[in-house]
Short mmCIF file of C-alpha atoms in Angstrom, two decimals:
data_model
loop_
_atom_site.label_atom_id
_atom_site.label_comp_id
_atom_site.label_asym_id
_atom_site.label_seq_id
_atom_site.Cartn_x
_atom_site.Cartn_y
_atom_site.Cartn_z
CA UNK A 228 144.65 46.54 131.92
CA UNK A 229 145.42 49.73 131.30
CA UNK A 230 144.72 53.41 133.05
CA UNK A 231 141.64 54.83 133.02
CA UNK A 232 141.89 58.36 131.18
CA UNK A 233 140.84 60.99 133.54
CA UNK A 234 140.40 64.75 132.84
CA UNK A 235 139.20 67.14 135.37
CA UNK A 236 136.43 69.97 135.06
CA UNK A 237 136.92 72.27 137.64
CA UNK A 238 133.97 74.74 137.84
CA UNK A 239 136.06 78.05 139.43
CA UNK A 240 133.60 80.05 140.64
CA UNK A 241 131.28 77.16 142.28
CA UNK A 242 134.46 75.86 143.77
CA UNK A 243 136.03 79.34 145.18
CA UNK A 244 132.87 81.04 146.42
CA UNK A 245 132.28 77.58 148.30
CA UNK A 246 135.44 77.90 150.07
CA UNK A 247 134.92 81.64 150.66
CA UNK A 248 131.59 81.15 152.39
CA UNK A 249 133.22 79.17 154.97
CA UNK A 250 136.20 81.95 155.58
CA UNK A 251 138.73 79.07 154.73
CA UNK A 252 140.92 81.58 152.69
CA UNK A 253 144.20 78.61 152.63
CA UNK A 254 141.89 76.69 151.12
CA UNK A 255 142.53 79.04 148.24
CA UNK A 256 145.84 78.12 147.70
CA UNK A 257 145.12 74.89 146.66
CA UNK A 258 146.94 72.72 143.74
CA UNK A 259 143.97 71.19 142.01
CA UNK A 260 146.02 68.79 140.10
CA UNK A 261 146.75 67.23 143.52
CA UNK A 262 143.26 67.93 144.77
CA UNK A 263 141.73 66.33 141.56
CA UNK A 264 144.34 62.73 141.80
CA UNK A 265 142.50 61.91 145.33
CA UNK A 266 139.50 61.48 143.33
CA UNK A 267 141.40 59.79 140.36
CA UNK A 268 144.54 57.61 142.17
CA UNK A 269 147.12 56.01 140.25
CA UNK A 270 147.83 53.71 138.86
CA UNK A 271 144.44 52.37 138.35
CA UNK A 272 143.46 56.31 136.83
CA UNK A 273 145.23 58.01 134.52
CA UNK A 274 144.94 62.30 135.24
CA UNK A 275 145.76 63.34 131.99
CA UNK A 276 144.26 67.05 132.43
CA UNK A 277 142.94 69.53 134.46
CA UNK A 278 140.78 72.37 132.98
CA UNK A 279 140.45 75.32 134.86
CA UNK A 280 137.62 77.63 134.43
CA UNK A 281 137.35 81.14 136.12
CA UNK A 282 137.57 84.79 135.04
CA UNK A 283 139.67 87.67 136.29
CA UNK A 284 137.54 90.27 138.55
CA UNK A 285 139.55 93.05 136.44
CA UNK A 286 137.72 96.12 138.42
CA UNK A 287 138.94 94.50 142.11
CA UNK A 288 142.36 95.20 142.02
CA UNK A 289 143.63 92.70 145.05
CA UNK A 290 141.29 89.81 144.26
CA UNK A 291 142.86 90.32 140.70
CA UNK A 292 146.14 90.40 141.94
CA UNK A 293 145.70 87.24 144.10
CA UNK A 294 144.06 85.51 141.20
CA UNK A 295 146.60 86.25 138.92
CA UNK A 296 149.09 84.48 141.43
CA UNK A 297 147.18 81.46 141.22
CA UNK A 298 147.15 81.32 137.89
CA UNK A 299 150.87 81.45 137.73
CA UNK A 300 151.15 78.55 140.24
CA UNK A 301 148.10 76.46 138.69
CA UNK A 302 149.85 76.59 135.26
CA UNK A 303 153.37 75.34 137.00
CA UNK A 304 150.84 72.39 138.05
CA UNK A 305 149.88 71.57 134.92
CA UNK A 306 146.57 72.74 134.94
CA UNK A 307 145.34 74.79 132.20
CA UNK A 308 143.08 77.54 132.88
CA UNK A 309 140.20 78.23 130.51
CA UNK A 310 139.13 82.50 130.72
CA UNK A 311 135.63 83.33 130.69
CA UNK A 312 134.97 87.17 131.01
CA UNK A 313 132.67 89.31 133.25
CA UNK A 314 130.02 91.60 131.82
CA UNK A 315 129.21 95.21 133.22
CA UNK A 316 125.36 94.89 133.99
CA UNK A 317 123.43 97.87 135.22
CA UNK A 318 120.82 97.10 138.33
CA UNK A 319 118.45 99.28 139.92
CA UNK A 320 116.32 99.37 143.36
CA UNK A 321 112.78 98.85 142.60
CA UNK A 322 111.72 100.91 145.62
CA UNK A 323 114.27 103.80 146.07
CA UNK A 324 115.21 104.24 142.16
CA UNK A 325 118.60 104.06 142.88
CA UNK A 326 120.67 102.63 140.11
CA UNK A 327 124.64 100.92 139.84
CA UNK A 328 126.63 99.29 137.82
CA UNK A 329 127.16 95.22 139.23
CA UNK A 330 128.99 92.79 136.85
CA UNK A 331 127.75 89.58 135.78
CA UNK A 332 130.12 86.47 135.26
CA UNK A 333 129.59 85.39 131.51
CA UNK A 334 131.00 81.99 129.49
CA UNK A 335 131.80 80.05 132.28
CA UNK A 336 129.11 77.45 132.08
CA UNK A 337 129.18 77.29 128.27
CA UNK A 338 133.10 76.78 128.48
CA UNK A 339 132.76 73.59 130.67
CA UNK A 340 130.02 72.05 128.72
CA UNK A 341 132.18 72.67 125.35
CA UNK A 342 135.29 71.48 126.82
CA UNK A 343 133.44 68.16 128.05
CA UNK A 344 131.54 67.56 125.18
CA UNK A 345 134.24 68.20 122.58
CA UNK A 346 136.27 65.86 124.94
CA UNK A 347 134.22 63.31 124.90
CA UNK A 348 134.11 63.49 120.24
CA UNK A 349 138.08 63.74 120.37
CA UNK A 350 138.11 60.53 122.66
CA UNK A 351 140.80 62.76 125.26
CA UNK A 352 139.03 61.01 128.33
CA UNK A 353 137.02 57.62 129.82
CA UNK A 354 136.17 59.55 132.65
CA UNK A 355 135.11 62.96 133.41
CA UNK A 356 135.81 64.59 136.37
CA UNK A 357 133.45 67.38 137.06
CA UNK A 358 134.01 69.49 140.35
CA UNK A 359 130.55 71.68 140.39
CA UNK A 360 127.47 71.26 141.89
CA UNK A 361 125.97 73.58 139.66
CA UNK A 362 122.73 72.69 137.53
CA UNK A 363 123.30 74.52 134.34
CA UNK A 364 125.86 71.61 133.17
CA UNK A 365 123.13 69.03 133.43
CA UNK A 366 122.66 69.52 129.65
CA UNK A 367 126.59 68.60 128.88
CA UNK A 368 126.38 65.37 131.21
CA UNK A 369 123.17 64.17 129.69
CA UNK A 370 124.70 64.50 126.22
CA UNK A 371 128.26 63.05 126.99
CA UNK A 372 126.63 59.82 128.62
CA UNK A 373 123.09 59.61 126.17
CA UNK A 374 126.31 59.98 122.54
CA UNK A 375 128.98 57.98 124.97
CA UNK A 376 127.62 55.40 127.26
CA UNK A 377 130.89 54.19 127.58
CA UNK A 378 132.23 57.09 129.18
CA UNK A 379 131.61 57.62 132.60
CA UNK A 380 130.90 61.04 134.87
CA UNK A 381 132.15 61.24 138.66
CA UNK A 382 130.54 64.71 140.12
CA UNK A 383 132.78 66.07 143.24
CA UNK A 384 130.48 68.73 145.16
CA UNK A 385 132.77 71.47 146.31
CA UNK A 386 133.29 71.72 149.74
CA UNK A 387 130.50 72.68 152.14
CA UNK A 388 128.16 72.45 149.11
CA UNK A 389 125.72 69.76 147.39
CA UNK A 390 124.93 69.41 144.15
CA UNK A 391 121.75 69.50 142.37
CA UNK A 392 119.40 67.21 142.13
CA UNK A 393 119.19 67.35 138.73
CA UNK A 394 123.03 66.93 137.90
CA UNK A 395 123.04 63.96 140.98
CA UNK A 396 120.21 62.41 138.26
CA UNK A 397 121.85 63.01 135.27
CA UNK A 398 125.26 61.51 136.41
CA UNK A 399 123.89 58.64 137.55
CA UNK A 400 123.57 59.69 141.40
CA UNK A 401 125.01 57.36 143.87
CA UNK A 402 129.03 55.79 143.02
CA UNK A 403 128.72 58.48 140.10
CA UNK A 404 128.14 61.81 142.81
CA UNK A 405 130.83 62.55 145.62
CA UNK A 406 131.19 65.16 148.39
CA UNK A 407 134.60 67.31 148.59
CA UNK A 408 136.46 67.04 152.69
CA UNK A 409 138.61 69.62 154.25
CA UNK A 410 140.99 66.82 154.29
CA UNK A 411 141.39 66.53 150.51
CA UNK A 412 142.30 70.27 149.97
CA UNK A 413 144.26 70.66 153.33
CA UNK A 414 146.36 67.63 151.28
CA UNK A 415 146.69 69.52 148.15
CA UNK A 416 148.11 72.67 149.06
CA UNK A 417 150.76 74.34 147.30
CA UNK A 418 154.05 75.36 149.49
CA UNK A 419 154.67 79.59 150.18
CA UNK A 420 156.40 79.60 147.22
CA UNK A 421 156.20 77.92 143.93
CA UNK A 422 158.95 77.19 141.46
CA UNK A 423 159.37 75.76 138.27
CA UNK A 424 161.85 72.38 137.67
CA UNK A 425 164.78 74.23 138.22
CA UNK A 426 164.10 76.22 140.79
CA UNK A 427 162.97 79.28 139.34
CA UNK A 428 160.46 81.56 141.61
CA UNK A 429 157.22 81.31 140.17
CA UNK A 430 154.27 82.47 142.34
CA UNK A 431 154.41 83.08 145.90
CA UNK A 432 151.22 82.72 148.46
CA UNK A 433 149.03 85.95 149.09
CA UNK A 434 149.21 86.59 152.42
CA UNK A 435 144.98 86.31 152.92
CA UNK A 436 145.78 82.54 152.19
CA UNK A 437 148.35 82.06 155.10
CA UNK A 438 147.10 79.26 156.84
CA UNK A 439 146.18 79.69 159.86
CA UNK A 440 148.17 79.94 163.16
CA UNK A 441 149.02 76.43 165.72
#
């Protein structure tokens, strides 16, 4: 019988800020090609890609800088990143009148949901491999699995988070909806330094993800 084609959907943002919340910086520093083949193990699954998709923080300088690393390292993996943009939005206090500029994270959502659905038309995947929790890609899982129902949708929660409701429902909610362990990043780590097949330096390890001491 043969492999089960896998790609992987990896929701950036959802997945980073979830790490972040729980001061886990390693975590970071994590391969997801090697995070995404625990939930997809050969030989009976087939990881034939990993989508990426984030956007660069352009105005922070070191979060930049640190992202850009990871980019470098993610692409040695194999994994190809998929560049939404931020927006400048202006916001306001309603009671002191005091007014800034914030920025607002734009294409991300859309990106995933055209990358899955477009998948699933071009017949690149049997599974889909969606690491989110977040409700606005209900739409794209509803439509893969209502045009496909031969395809199939496993939802990995990032960890510390759940998902929705509403995506748990429209995946299918039980075998279909899984929660992300320490244990599965800790395994997927990428080493200080990262080089290409011939030993070429490629990206080395900020030093906020060091992991931390014994």
């Amino acid at each position: 019988m043969p492999a089960v084609r896998v790609t992987a959907f990896v929701d950036g943002f959802n997945f980073y800020h979830a790490i972040d919340s729980l001061g886990l910086h390693h975590l970071k520093w994590v391969n997801l090609r090697s995070l995404c083949e625990q939930f997809a193990p050969h030989p009976q699954f087939e990881l034939t890609d990993v989508l990426y998709f984030s956007a660069f923080a352009t105005w922070r300088p070191d979060p930049y800088k640190r992202h850009r690393e990871y980019l470098k390292a993610l692409k040695q993996a194999e994994v190809t990143p998929v560049m939404g943009r931020f927006k400048p939005k202006d916001r306001s206090c309603f009671k002191c009148g005091h007014t800034w500029q914030d920025h607002e994270e734009k294409e991300t959502d859309v990106n995933i949901a055209l990358q899955m659905v477009r998948g699933a038309f071009a017949d690149l995947y049997d599974r889909a491999l969606l690491v989110s929790g977040d409700s606005d890609l209900v739409p794209a899982v509803k439509m893969v699995l209502s045009e496909f129902p031969s395809k199939q949708i496993r939802v990995i929660a990032p960890l510390g988070r759940g998902y929705s409701m509403d995506l748990y429902r429209a995946a299918g909610g039980g075998k279909s909806c899984k929660k992300m362990k320490q244990i599965h990043l800790e395994r997927s780590l990428f080493p200080r330094e990262v080089v290409d097949s011939v030993g070429h330096l490629v990206a080395i390890r900020p030093e906020k993800y060091e992991p931390p001491g014994p």
